[in-house]
PDB file of C-alpha atoms and ligand atoms in Angstrom:
ATOM      1  CA  MET N   1      33.180 -17.891 -34.858  1.00 96.00           C
ATOM      2  CA  ILE N   2      33.950 -20.012 -31.746  1.00 98.00           C
ATOM      3  CA  SER N   3      32.921 -18.444 -28.411  1.00 98.00           C
ATOM      4  CA  HIS N   4      33.057 -19.896 -24.793  1.00 98.00           C
ATOM      5  CA  LYS N   5      29.892 -19.479 -22.972  1.00 98.00           C
ATOM      6  CA  GLN N   6      27.948 -20.444 -19.887  1.00 98.00           C
ATOM      7  CA  PHE N   7      24.488 -20.470 -18.749  1.00 97.00           C
ATOM      8  CA  GLU N   8      23.470 -18.666 -15.662  1.00 96.00           C
ATOM      9  CA  ASN N   9      24.149 -21.592 -13.604  1.00 97.00           C
ATOM     10  CA  GLY N  10      27.748 -21.598 -14.843  1.00 97.00           C
ATOM     11  CA  PHE N  11      27.193 -24.761 -17.098  1.00 98.00           C
ATOM     12  CA  LYS N  12      29.919 -23.991 -19.630  1.00 98.00           C
ATOM     13  CA  TYR N  13      29.672 -24.722 -23.569  1.00 98.00           C
ATOM     14  CA  ILE N  14      31.315 -23.823 -26.633  1.00 98.00           C
ATOM     15  CA  GLU N  15      29.212 -22.189 -29.455  1.00 98.00           C
ATOM     16  CA  ILE N  16      30.300 -22.524 -33.051  1.00 98.00           C
ATOM     17  CA  LEU N  17      28.690 -20.467 -35.990  1.00 98.00           C
ATOM     18  CA  ASN N  18      30.066 -20.523 -39.404  1.00 98.00           C
ATOM     19  CA  LYS N  19      28.642 -20.272 -42.926  1.00 98.00           C
ATOM     20  CA  TYR N  20      27.586 -23.604 -42.925  1.00 98.00           C
ATOM     21  CA  ALA N  21      26.032 -24.392 -39.482  1.00 98.00           C
ATOM     22  CA  HIS N  22      25.404 -23.216 -35.942  1.00 98.00           C
ATOM     23  CA  ALA N  23      26.363 -25.755 -33.073  1.00 98.00           C
ATOM     24  CA  LYS N  24      26.600 -25.951 -29.361  1.00 98.00           C
ATOM     25  CA  ILE N  25      28.805 -28.151 -27.391  1.00 98.00           C
ATOM     26  CA  ALA N  26      28.915 -28.608 -23.633  1.00 98.00           C
ATOM     27  CA  LEU N  27      32.108 -29.113 -21.722  1.00 98.00           C
ATOM     28  CA  GLN N  28      30.178 -31.540 -19.624  1.00 98.00           C
ATOM     29  CA  GLY N  29      30.471 -34.942 -21.559  1.00 98.00           C
ATOM     30  CA  ALA N  30      31.956 -33.024 -24.571  1.00 98.00           C
ATOM     31  CA  HIS N  31      28.438 -33.192 -25.493  1.00 98.00           C
ATOM     32  CA  ILE N  32      27.133 -31.598 -28.803  1.00 98.00           C
ATOM     33  CA  PHE N  33      23.554 -30.560 -27.803  1.00 98.00           C
ATOM     34  CA  ALA N  34      22.602 -28.364 -30.853  1.00 98.00           C
ATOM     35  CA  CYS N  35      23.446 -28.332 -34.683  1.00 98.00           C
ATOM     36  CA  ARG N  36      21.573 -26.908 -37.340  1.00 98.00           C
ATOM     37  CA  PHE N  37      22.861 -26.568 -40.840  1.00 98.00           C
ATOM     38  CA  LYS N  38      22.256 -23.046 -42.352  1.00 97.00           C
ATOM     39  CA  ASP N  39      18.477 -22.796 -43.620  1.00 95.00           C
ATOM     40  CA  LYS N  40      17.677 -26.283 -42.617  1.00 95.00           C
ATOM     41  CA  PRO N  41      15.459 -27.589 -39.782  1.00 95.00           C
ATOM     42  CA  PRO N  42      17.499 -28.790 -37.017  1.00 97.00           C
ATOM     43  CA  LEU N  43      19.619 -32.046 -37.331  1.00 98.00           C
ATOM     44  CA  LEU N  44      19.980 -32.787 -33.738  1.00 98.00           C
ATOM     45  CA  TRP N  45      17.055 -33.172 -31.080  1.00 98.00           C
ATOM     46  CA  LEU N  46      17.035 -31.660 -27.635  1.00 98.00           C
ATOM     47  CA  SER N  47      14.457 -32.181 -25.175  1.00 98.00           C
ATOM     48  CA  LYS N  48      12.531 -29.025 -24.030  1.00 98.00           C
ATOM     49  CA  LYS N  49      13.049 -30.428 -20.389  1.00 98.00           C
ATOM     50  CA  ALA N  50      16.761 -31.171 -20.851  1.00 98.00           C
ATOM     51  CA  PHE N  51      18.953 -30.771 -17.573  1.00 97.00           C
ATOM     52  CA  PHE N  52      21.988 -28.408 -17.968  1.00 98.00           C
ATOM     53  CA  GLU N  53      23.349 -29.157 -14.699  1.00 97.00           C
ATOM     54  CA  GLU N  54      26.620 -30.768 -13.180  1.00 97.00           C
ATOM     55  CA  GLY N  55      26.427 -34.465 -13.138  1.00 97.00           C
ATOM     56  CA  LYS N  56      23.192 -34.921 -15.050  1.00 97.00           C
ATOM     57  CA  ALA N  57      23.091 -36.232 -18.740  1.00 98.00           C
ATOM     58  CA  ILE N  58      21.722 -33.804 -21.474  1.00 98.00           C
ATOM     59  CA  ARG N  59      18.671 -35.492 -22.804  1.00 98.00           C
ATOM     60  CA  GLY N  60      19.405 -34.915 -26.776  1.00 98.00           C
ATOM     61  CA  GLY N  61      22.201 -34.279 -29.097  1.00 98.00           C
ATOM     62  CA  ILE N  62      25.030 -36.813 -28.999  1.00 98.00           C
ATOM     63  CA  PRO N  63      25.701 -38.189 -25.467  1.00 98.00           C
ATOM     64  CA  ILE N  64      28.879 -40.278 -25.395  1.00 98.00           C
ATOM     65  CA  CYS N  65      28.530 -43.450 -23.912  1.00 98.00           C
ATOM     66  CA  PHE N  66      31.905 -44.990 -22.126  1.00 98.00           C
ATOM     67  CA  PRO N  67      33.422 -47.106 -21.130  1.00 98.00           C
ATOM     68  CA  TRP N  68      30.064 -49.168 -21.150  1.00 98.00           C
ATOM     69  CA  PHE N  69      26.833 -49.035 -23.034  1.00 98.00           C
ATOM     70  CA  GLY N  70      23.713 -49.584 -21.388  1.00 97.00           C
ATOM     71  CA  LYS N  71      23.551 -50.820 -17.745  1.00 96.00           C
ATOM     72  CA  HIS N  72      26.847 -51.984 -16.269  1.00 96.00           C
ATOM     73  CA  THR N  73      26.730 -55.874 -16.673  1.00 91.00           C
ATOM     74  CA  GLU N  74      28.280 -56.577 -13.002  1.00 94.00           C
ATOM     75  CA  ASP N  75      27.245 -53.430 -10.703  1.00 95.00           C
ATOM     76  CA  THR N  76      23.840 -51.920 -11.362  1.00 91.00           C
ATOM     77  CA  THR N  77      24.922 -49.105  -8.737  1.00 96.00           C
ATOM     78  CA  LEU N  78      27.213 -47.716 -11.556  1.00 97.00           C
ATOM     79  CA  PRO N  79      25.781 -45.185 -13.937  1.00 97.00           C
ATOM     80  CA  GLN N  80      23.918 -46.338 -17.262  1.00 97.00           C
ATOM     81  CA  HIS N  81      26.165 -45.521 -20.312  1.00 98.00           C
ATOM     82  CA  GLY N  82      29.186 -44.971 -18.183  1.00 98.00           C
ATOM     83  CA  PHE N  83      30.849 -41.862 -16.893  1.00 98.00           C
ATOM     84  CA  ALA N  84      32.129 -40.045 -19.893  1.00 98.00           C
ATOM     85  CA  ARG N  85      28.748 -38.032 -20.651  1.00 98.00           C
ATOM     86  CA  THR N  86      28.877 -36.440 -17.030  1.00 98.00           C
ATOM     87  CA  GLN N  87      32.553 -35.783 -16.819  1.00 98.00           C
ATOM     88  CA  LEU N  88      34.081 -32.357 -17.434  1.00 98.00           C
ATOM     89  CA  TRP N  89      36.186 -32.720 -20.444  1.00 98.00           C
ATOM     90  CA  GLN N  90      38.851 -30.010 -21.695  1.00 98.00           C
ATOM     91  CA  CYS N  91      38.752 -28.262 -24.819  1.00 98.00           C
ATOM     92  CA  VAL N  92      42.335 -28.814 -26.221  1.00 98.00           C
ATOM     93  CA  GLU N  93      42.075 -27.396 -29.567  1.00 98.00           C
ATOM     94  CA  GLU N  94      39.777 -25.288 -31.830  1.00 98.00           C
ATOM     95  CA  LYS N  95      40.216 -23.750 -35.107  1.00 98.00           C
ATOM     96  CA  GLU N  96      38.354 -22.475 -38.221  1.00 98.00           C
ATOM     97  CA  LEU N  97      39.403 -24.646 -41.375  1.00 98.00           C
ATOM     98  CA  ALA N  98      40.469 -23.305 -44.708  1.00 98.00           C
ATOM     99  CA  ASP N  99      37.071 -24.443 -46.177  1.00 97.00           C
ATOM    100  CA  GLY N 100      35.235 -22.375 -43.378  1.00 98.00           C
ATOM    101  CA  SER N 101      34.280 -25.197 -41.299  1.00 98.00           C
ATOM    102  CA  THR N 102      35.079 -25.377 -37.437  1.00 98.00           C
ATOM    103  CA  PHE N 103      37.204 -28.281 -35.800  1.00 98.00           C
ATOM    104  CA  VAL N 104      37.012 -28.662 -32.117  1.00 98.00           C
ATOM    105  CA  ARG N 105      38.799 -31.316 -30.149  1.00 98.00           C
ATOM    106  CA  LEU N 106      38.073 -32.101 -26.570  1.00 98.00           C
ATOM    107  CA  LYS N 107      39.871 -34.577 -23.998  1.00 98.00           C
ATOM    108  CA  LEU N 108      39.074 -36.646 -21.155  1.00 98.00           C
ATOM    109  CA  SER N 109      41.648 -38.705 -19.287  1.00 98.00           C
ATOM    110  CA  THR N 110      41.615 -40.953 -16.408  1.00 98.00           C
ATOM    111  CA  ASN N 111      41.004 -39.300 -13.101  1.00 98.00           C
ATOM    112  CA  MET N 112      40.461 -39.982  -9.391  1.00 98.00           C
ATOM    113  CA  PHE N 113      36.861 -40.388 -10.214  1.00 98.00           C
ATOM    114  CA  THR N 114      36.987 -42.609 -13.230  1.00 98.00           C
ATOM    115  CA  LEU N 115      39.330 -44.913 -11.552  1.00 98.00           C
ATOM    116  CA  THR N 116      36.784 -45.509  -8.626  1.00 97.00           C
ATOM    117  CA  GLN N 117      34.426 -46.752 -11.351  1.00 97.00           C
ATOM    118  CA  TRP N 118      36.780 -48.443 -13.932  1.00 98.00           C
ATOM    119  CA  LYS N 119      40.150 -49.101 -13.039  1.00 97.00           C
ATOM    120  CA  TYR N 120      42.155 -48.833 -16.273  1.00 98.00           C
ATOM    121  CA  LYS N 121      44.094 -45.983 -17.564  1.00 98.00           C
ATOM    122  CA  PHE N 122      42.686 -44.322 -20.693  1.00 98.00           C
ATOM    123  CA  LYS N 123      42.704 -41.098 -22.864  1.00 98.00           C
ATOM    124  CA  LEU N 124      39.660 -39.969 -24.744  1.00 98.00           C
ATOM    125  CA  TYR N 125      39.653 -37.370 -27.666  1.00 98.00           C
ATOM    126  CA  ILE N 126      36.612 -36.377 -29.427  1.00 98.00           C
ATOM    127  CA  GLU N 127      36.904 -34.192 -32.536  1.00 98.00           C
ATOM    128  CA  PHE N 128      34.149 -32.393 -34.102  1.00 98.00           C
ATOM    129  CA  VAL N 129      34.254 -31.005 -37.641  1.00 98.00           C
ATOM    130  CA  ILE N 130      31.314 -28.634 -38.124  1.00 98.00           C
ATOM    131  CA  GLY N 131      30.765 -27.752 -41.754  1.00 98.00           C
ATOM    132  CA  LYS N 132      28.812 -28.889 -44.617  1.00 98.00           C
ATOM    133  CA  THR N 133      28.364 -32.156 -42.585  1.00 98.00           C
ATOM    134  CA  LEU N 134      28.905 -33.104 -39.116  1.00 98.00           C
ATOM    135  CA  ASN N 135      31.721 -35.316 -38.444  1.00 98.00           C
ATOM    136  CA  VAL N 136      32.453 -36.845 -34.956  1.00 98.00           C
ATOM    137  CA  SER N 137      35.391 -38.939 -34.192  1.00 98.00           C
ATOM    138  CA  LEU N 138      35.667 -40.504 -30.774  1.00 98.00           C
ATOM    139  CA  HIS N 139      39.330 -41.846 -30.208  1.00 98.00           C
ATOM    140  CA  ILE N 140      39.905 -44.224 -27.401  1.00 98.00           C
ATOM    141  CA  HIS N 141      43.494 -44.527 -26.167  1.00 98.00           C
ATOM    142  CA  ASN N 142      44.591 -47.449 -24.061  1.00 98.00           C
ATOM    143  CA  ILE N 143      47.399 -45.876 -21.994  1.00 98.00           C
ATOM    144  CA  ASP N 144      47.300 -48.804 -19.476  1.00 98.00           C
ATOM    145  CA  THR N 145      49.847 -51.667 -19.347  1.00 98.00           C
ATOM    146  CA  LYS N 146      47.061 -54.336 -19.882  1.00 98.00           C
ATOM    147  CA  PRO N 147      44.152 -54.743 -22.401  1.00 98.00           C
ATOM    148  CA  PHE N 148      40.698 -53.318 -21.800  1.00 98.00           C
ATOM    149  CA  GLU N 149      37.255 -54.124 -23.182  1.00 98.00           C
ATOM    150  CA  VAL N 150      34.776 -51.069 -23.805  1.00 98.00           C
ATOM    151  CA  SER N 151      31.458 -50.815 -24.987  1.00 98.00           C
ATOM    152  CA  THR N 152      30.582 -47.341 -26.555  1.00 98.00           C
ATOM    153  CA  ALA N 153      28.278 -45.323 -28.460  1.00 98.00           C
ATOM    154  CA  LEU N 154      27.901 -41.858 -30.147  1.00 98.00           C
ATOM    155  CA  HIS N 155      24.144 -41.884 -28.812  1.00 98.00           C
ATOM    156  CA  THR N 156      22.788 -39.501 -31.389  1.00 98.00           C
ATOM    157  CA  TYR N 157      19.188 -38.150 -31.312  1.00 98.00           C
ATOM    158  CA  PHE N 158      17.951 -37.004 -34.486  1.00 98.00           C
ATOM    159  CA  SER N 159      15.211 -34.353 -34.823  1.00 98.00           C
ATOM    160  CA  VAL N 160      12.366 -35.425 -36.910  1.00 97.00           C
ATOM    161  CA  SER N 161       9.209 -33.739 -38.044  1.00 96.00           C
ATOM    162  CA  ASP N 162       6.878 -36.373 -36.957  1.00 96.00           C
ATOM    163  CA  ILE N 163       8.104 -39.943 -36.105  1.00 97.00           C
ATOM    164  CA  ASN N 164       4.946 -41.213 -37.848  1.00 95.00           C
ATOM    165  CA  LYS N 165       6.157 -40.014 -41.109  1.00 95.00           C
ATOM    166  CA  THR N 166       9.970 -41.252 -40.461  1.00 96.00           C
ATOM    167  CA  SER N 167      11.516 -44.149 -42.030  1.00 95.00           C
ATOM    168  CA  VAL N 168      14.943 -45.743 -41.608  1.00 96.00           C
ATOM    169  CA  ARG N 169      16.778 -47.654 -44.506  1.00 95.00           C
ATOM    170  CA  GLY N 170      20.068 -49.727 -44.173  1.00 95.00           C
ATOM    171  CA  LEU N 171      19.041 -52.166 -41.427  1.00 96.00           C
ATOM    172  CA  GLU N 172      17.136 -54.604 -43.884  1.00 95.00           C
ATOM    173  CA  GLY N 173      18.109 -58.150 -43.096  1.00 96.00           C
ATOM    174  CA  CYS N 174      20.082 -57.518 -40.155  1.00 97.00           C
ATOM    175  CA  GLN N 175      20.078 -59.456 -36.901  1.00 98.00           C
ATOM    176  CA  TYR N 176      19.091 -57.301 -33.652  1.00 98.00           C
ATOM    177  CA  TYR N 177      18.898 -57.860 -30.058  1.00 98.00           C
ATOM    178  CA  ASP N 178      15.232 -56.506 -28.939  1.00 98.00           C
ATOM    179  CA  ALA N 179      16.051 -55.289 -25.578  1.00 98.00           C
ATOM    180  CA  LEU N 180      12.319 -54.930 -24.794  1.00 98.00           C
ATOM    181  CA  GLU N 181      11.767 -58.514 -25.721  1.00 97.00           C
ATOM    182  CA  THR N 182      15.004 -59.535 -24.601  1.00 97.00           C
ATOM    183  CA  GLN N 183      15.465 -61.756 -27.690  1.00 98.00           C
ATOM    184  CA  TYR N 184      17.337 -61.764 -31.124  1.00 98.00           C
ATOM    185  CA  ASN N 185      15.352 -61.298 -34.230  1.00 97.00           C
ATOM    186  CA  GLU N 186      16.070 -60.478 -37.722  1.00 97.00           C
ATOM    187  CA  GLN N 187      14.822 -57.249 -39.678  1.00 95.00           C
ATOM    188  CA  THR N 188      12.823 -59.053 -42.563  1.00 91.00           C
ATOM    189  CA  ILE N 189      10.375 -56.454 -43.191  1.00 86.00           C
ATOM    190  CA  PRO N 190      10.632 -52.645 -43.812  1.00 84.00           C
ATOM    191  CA  LEU N 191      11.307 -50.845 -40.426  1.00 90.00           C
ATOM    192  CA  VAL N 192       8.239 -48.994 -38.988  1.00 87.00           C
ATOM    193  CA  ILE N 193       8.439 -47.127 -35.811  1.00 94.00           C
ATOM    194  CA  ASP N 194       5.192 -47.101 -34.243  1.00 96.00           C
ATOM    195  CA  LYS N 195       5.781 -47.965 -30.887  1.00 97.00           C
ATOM    196  CA  GLU N 196       8.520 -48.125 -28.180  1.00 98.00           C
ATOM    197  CA  VAL N 197      11.813 -49.465 -29.859  1.00 98.00           C
ATOM    198  CA  ASP N 198      15.277 -50.177 -28.055  1.00 98.00           C
ATOM    199  CA  ARG N 199      17.337 -52.481 -30.305  1.00 98.00           C
ATOM    200  CA  VAL N 200      20.887 -53.114 -31.040  1.00 98.00           C
ATOM    201  CA  TYR N 201      21.393 -53.829 -34.866  1.00 98.00           C
ATOM    202  CA  PHE N 202      24.422 -56.028 -36.031  1.00 98.00           C
ATOM    203  CA  SER N 203      26.449 -55.530 -39.190  1.00 95.00           C
ATOM    204  CA  PRO N 204      24.362 -52.725 -40.353  1.00 94.00           C
ATOM    205  CA  ASN N 205      24.797 -50.983 -43.697  1.00 92.00           C
ATOM    206  CA  ASN N 206      27.614 -48.665 -43.354  1.00 89.00           C
ATOM    207  CA  VAL N 207      25.387 -45.938 -44.531  1.00 94.00           C
ATOM    208  CA  ILE N 208      21.942 -45.661 -42.873  1.00 96.00           C
ATOM    209  CA  THR N 209      19.618 -43.161 -44.179  1.00 96.00           C
ATOM    210  CA  LEU N 210      16.734 -41.635 -42.145  1.00 96.00           C
ATOM    211  CA  ASP N 211      13.871 -39.950 -44.267  1.00 95.00           C
ATOM    212  CA  ASP N 212      11.038 -37.795 -42.803  1.00 91.00           C
ATOM    213  CA  ASP N 213       8.698 -35.747 -44.824  1.00 89.00           C
ATOM    214  CA  ARG N 214      11.213 -32.557 -44.749  1.00 89.00           C
ATOM    215  CA  LYS N 215      14.688 -34.000 -44.672  1.00 93.00           C
ATOM    216  CA  LYS N 216      16.883 -36.990 -45.410  1.00 96.00           C
ATOM    217  CA  ILE N 217      19.707 -37.599 -43.025  1.00 97.00           C
ATOM    218  CA  VAL N 218      22.512 -39.788 -44.180  1.00 98.00           C
ATOM    219  CA  LEU N 219      24.659 -41.470 -41.418  1.00 98.00           C
ATOM    220  CA  SER N 220      27.976 -43.001 -42.389  1.00 98.00           C
ATOM    221  CA  GLN N 221      29.851 -44.874 -39.491  1.00 96.00           C
ATOM    222  CA  SER N 222      33.106 -46.411 -39.079  1.00 97.00           C
ATOM    223  CA  GLY N 223      34.784 -48.288 -36.341  1.00 98.00           C
ATOM    224  CA  SER N 224      31.272 -49.700 -35.491  1.00 97.00           C
ATOM    225  CA  ASN N 225      29.601 -52.949 -36.226  1.00 98.00           C
ATOM    226  CA  SER N 226      26.327 -52.266 -34.327  1.00 98.00           C
ATOM    227  CA  LEU N 227      23.793 -49.469 -34.602  1.00 98.00           C
ATOM    228  CA  VAL N 228      21.282 -48.776 -31.761  1.00 98.00           C
ATOM    229  CA  LEU N 229      17.700 -47.587 -32.514  1.00 98.00           C
ATOM    230  CA  TRP N 230      15.600 -46.220 -29.921  1.00 98.00           C
ATOM    231  CA  ASN N 231      12.421 -44.398 -29.214  1.00 98.00           C
ATOM    232  CA  PRO N 232      10.807 -44.452 -25.763  1.00 98.00           C
ATOM    233  CA  TRP N 233       7.373 -43.826 -27.374  1.00 98.00           C
ATOM    234  CA  LYS N 234       4.454 -42.368 -24.979  1.00 96.00           C
ATOM    235  CA  GLU N 235       4.503 -44.534 -21.998  1.00 96.00           C
ATOM    236  CA  LYS N 236       8.236 -44.567 -21.181  1.00 96.00           C
ATOM    237  CA  SER N 237       8.459 -40.859 -21.911  1.00 96.00           C
ATOM    238  CA  LYS N 238       5.917 -40.235 -19.189  1.00 94.00           C
ATOM    239  CA  THR N 239       8.516 -41.782 -16.706  1.00 96.00           C
ATOM    240  CA  MET N 240      11.258 -39.451 -17.715  1.00 96.00           C
ATOM    241  CA  GLN N 241      11.629 -36.360 -15.960  1.00 96.00           C
ATOM    242  CA  ASP N 242      13.570 -34.659 -18.938  1.00 98.00           C
ATOM    243  CA  MET N 243      11.134 -35.690 -21.568  1.00 97.00           C
ATOM    244  CA  THR N 244       7.908 -33.995 -22.345  1.00 96.00           C
ATOM    245  CA  GLU N 245       5.151 -36.478 -22.932  1.00 93.00           C
ATOM    246  CA  ASP N 246       5.148 -35.862 -26.560  1.00 95.00           C
ATOM    247  CA  GLY N 247       8.915 -35.344 -27.109  1.00 96.00           C
ATOM    248  CA  TYR N 248       8.993 -38.936 -28.461  1.00 98.00           C
ATOM    249  CA  ARG N 249       7.153 -37.675 -31.658  1.00 97.00           C
ATOM    250  CA  THR N 250       9.926 -35.325 -33.024  1.00 97.00           C
ATOM    251  CA  MET N 251      13.092 -37.494 -32.084  1.00 98.00           C
ATOM    252  CA  LEU N 252      14.842 -40.924 -33.132  1.00 98.00           C
ATOM    253  CA  CYS N 253      17.992 -42.195 -31.892  1.00 98.00           C
ATOM    254  CA  LEU N 254      20.409 -43.830 -34.372  1.00 98.00           C
ATOM    255  CA  GLU N 255      23.390 -44.680 -32.410  1.00 98.00           C
ATOM    256  CA  THR N 256      26.954 -45.591 -33.953  1.00 98.00           C
ATOM    257  CA  ALA N 257      27.913 -47.870 -31.268  1.00 98.00           C
ATOM    258  CA  ASN N 258      30.162 -50.938 -30.265  1.00 98.00           C
ATOM    259  CA  ALA N 259      27.266 -52.483 -28.168  1.00 98.00           C
ATOM    260  CA  ARG N 260      26.930 -56.141 -26.936  1.00 97.00           C
ATOM    261  CA  GLU N 261      28.616 -58.529 -29.063  1.00 97.00           C
ATOM    262  CA  ASP N 262      30.255 -55.403 -30.988  1.00 98.00           C
ATOM    263  CA  MET N 263      32.338 -54.503 -27.764  1.00 98.00           C
ATOM    264  CA  ARG N 264      35.969 -54.131 -28.586  1.00 98.00           C
ATOM    265  CA  VAL N 265      39.009 -55.121 -26.735  1.00 98.00           C
ATOM    266  CA  ILE N 266      41.560 -52.504 -27.082  1.00 98.00           C
ATOM    267  CA  ALA N 267      45.264 -53.789 -26.466  1.00 98.00           C
ATOM    268  CA  ALA N 268      47.831 -51.807 -24.120  1.00 98.00           C
ATOM    269  CA  GLY N 269      49.138 -48.754 -26.039  1.00 98.00           C
ATOM    270  CA  GLU N 270      46.524 -49.209 -28.985  1.00 98.00           C
ATOM    271  CA  THR N 271      43.658 -47.066 -30.001  1.00 98.00           C
ATOM    272  CA  HIS N 272      40.220 -47.662 -31.202  1.00 98.00           C
ATOM    273  CA  THR N 273      38.249 -44.828 -33.226  1.00 98.00           C
ATOM    274  CA  LEU N 274      34.479 -44.749 -33.589  1.00 98.00           C
ATOM    275  CA  ARG N 275      33.244 -42.404 -36.317  1.00 98.00           C
ATOM    276  CA  ALA N 276      30.099 -40.813 -37.412  1.00 98.00           C
ATOM    277  CA  LYS N 277      29.676 -38.563 -40.607  1.00 98.00           C
ATOM    278  CA  ILE N 278      26.212 -36.907 -40.747  1.00 98.00           C
ATOM    279  CA  MET N 279      24.756 -35.213 -43.902  1.00 98.00           C
ATOM    280  CA  GLN N 280      21.420 -33.650 -44.231  1.00 97.00           C
ATOM    281  CA  GLU N 281      19.405 -32.933 -47.589  1.00 92.00           C
ATOM    282  CA  ASP N 282      16.173 -31.773 -48.039  1.00 85.00           C
ATOM    283  CA  SER N 283      13.673 -34.620 -48.720  1.00 75.00           C
ATOM    284  CA  THR N 284      13.436 -35.730 -52.465  1.00 61.00           C
TER     285      THR N 284
HETATM  286  O1  TA6 D   1      19.805 -46.051 -26.604  1.00 90.46           O
HETATM  287  C1  TA6 D   1      19.263 -47.005 -25.846  1.00 90.46           C
HETATM  288  C2  TA6 D   1      19.195 -46.885 -24.432  1.00 90.46           C
HETATM  289  O2  TA6 D   1      20.111 -47.819 -23.928  1.00 90.46           O
HETATM  290  C3  TA6 D   1      17.663 -47.074 -24.099  1.00 90.46           C
HETATM  291  O3  TA6 D   1      17.741 -48.354 -23.263  1.00 90.46           O
HETATM  292  C4  TA6 D   1      17.494 -45.965 -22.983  1.00 90.46           C
HETATM  293  O4  TA6 D   1      17.759 -46.265 -21.640  1.00 90.46           O
HETATM  294  C5  TA6 D   1      18.402 -44.946 -23.536  1.00 90.46           C
HETATM  295  O5  TA6 D   1      19.637 -45.684 -23.987  1.00 90.46           O
HETATM  296  C6  TA6 D   1      18.396 -43.685 -22.845  1.00 90.46           C
HETATM  297  O6  TA6 D   1      19.512 -43.964 -21.534  1.00 90.46           O
HETATM  298  P1  TA6 D   1      19.559 -42.615 -20.585  1.00 90.46           P
HETATM  299  O7  TA6 D   1      20.479 -43.416 -19.614  1.00 90.46           O
HETATM  300  O8  TA6 D   1      20.144 -41.587 -21.326  1.00 90.46           O
HETATM  301  O9  TA6 D   1      18.195 -42.264 -20.108  1.00 90.46           O
END
């Protein structure tokens, strides 16, 4: 089942229900903000105080960071993580697949507003396949006459039972940029998340595993050579309007990215694709 719905304030979203999963995708930002596999705990985390309002990014799910990740490097008046997550995308294709999963494709192209923030002509497509796994593919087309440089991310908020019982594998030995310490380090010890973390890992394993006491999430990525790890922890959460004070305890961001030194230059007429395939299993 694929339904086009809206909240009382007119905020539009697509609801998908099939034999494998239940999901919701906002047209603003082509932002999947809910995904739960049948008879499993939720895959994606959503803040209890998330905004569903025009122009405000939704706190949770998978925000799309484009055409820059993080703060703009030259103009701090521009929105963090770019404009893609607050622009209205167009649903251009939706279908039930033969295996019972659901395919949805949304599009965002250059418009008068985006040109005020970024002078290049682009076309973005994001494709979701919601079935036994959640597959997300972001296709970035350069339809301009000159190359452009992008940093981008599928800024995925995973739901965990308790951050204190959560571990991540696949980043061992990786170099990373610590945005809190503003320095580069190496992950030489098993990764423990017991405080605010905001890191860009380079050359991560193509398969990253997140374990909590109830589930194992397996994230396979392509088109990316960096992974962002973020949890705001208690003090940072208190400063965020759209986070409850204890929200940090049940979320962890593992973001499939082209961030910092992994930014990409896309030649005129070329396409770059960023992919995340997400599988959820019961914890062993
Ligand atoms: O994902 C890491 C990060 O860049 C953090 O620095 C933090 O700002 C987070 O993104 C959330 O950003 P947002 O603009 O959605 O509040």
